[in-house]
mmCIF file of C-alpha atoms in Angstrom:
data_model
loop_
_atom_site.group_PDB
_atom_site.id
_atom_site.type_symbol
_atom_site.label_atom_id
_atom_site.label_comp_id
_atom_site.label_asym_id
_atom_site.label_seq_id
_atom_site.Cartn_x
_atom_site.Cartn_y
_atom_site.Cartn_z
ATOM 1 C CA UNK A 1 -11.326 -3.520 -6.829
ATOM 2 C CA UNK A 2 -8.376 -1.783 -5.270
ATOM 3 C CA UNK A 3 -8.212 1.509 -3.445
ATOM 4 C CA UNK A 4 -4.900 3.334 -3.729
ATOM 5 C CA UNK A 5 -3.890 6.276 -1.559
ATOM 6 C CA UNK A 6 -0.710 8.320 -1.899
ATOM 7 C CA UNK A 7 0.419 9.365 1.565
ATOM 8 C CA UNK A 8 3.887 10.628 2.401
ATOM 9 C CA UNK A 9 6.511 8.121 1.339
ATOM 10 C CA UNK A 10 4.038 5.297 0.839
ATOM 11 C CA UNK A 11 1.507 4.162 -1.679
ATOM 12 C CA UNK A 12 -1.144 2.347 0.304
ATOM 13 C CA UNK A 13 -3.213 -0.164 -1.587
ATOM 14 C CA UNK A 14 -6.201 -2.139 -0.360
ATOM 15 C CA UNK A 15 -7.337 -5.192 -2.264
ATOM 16 C CA UNK A 16 -9.417 -8.055 -0.875
ATOM 17 C CA UNK A 17 -8.997 -6.746 2.661
ATOM 18 C CA UNK A 18 -5.205 -6.693 2.524
ATOM 19 C CA UNK A 19 -3.347 -3.432 3.069
ATOM 20 C CA UNK A 20 0.084 -3.053 1.518
ATOM 21 C CA UNK A 21 2.455 -0.195 2.233
ATOM 22 C CA UNK A 22 4.618 0.250 -0.844
ATOM 23 C CA UNK A 23 7.496 2.625 -0.246
ATOM 24 C CA UNK A 24 8.972 4.783 -2.975
ATOM 25 C CA UNK A 25 12.115 2.635 -3.030
ATOM 26 C CA UNK A 26 9.976 -0.333 -3.950
ATOM 27 C CA UNK A 27 9.842 -2.260 -0.682
ATOM 28 C CA UNK A 28 6.459 -3.689 0.258
ATOM 29 C CA UNK A 29 5.104 -4.199 3.754
ATOM 30 C CA UNK A 30 1.919 -6.186 4.294
ATOM 31 C CA UNK A 31 0.070 -4.456 7.106
ATOM 32 C CA UNK A 32 -2.928 -6.697 7.556
#
C-alpha cells in the first residue's frame, strides 16, 4: 500500500520503502 501526505507544496508518497516528493508543478524527487 501507499501512504500519501499533503504537506506544503509537496505530495509525499511512500510505497515499498521509497519516498517521493511530488511538487505541485509535477516534478518528482526520489528522496530515498
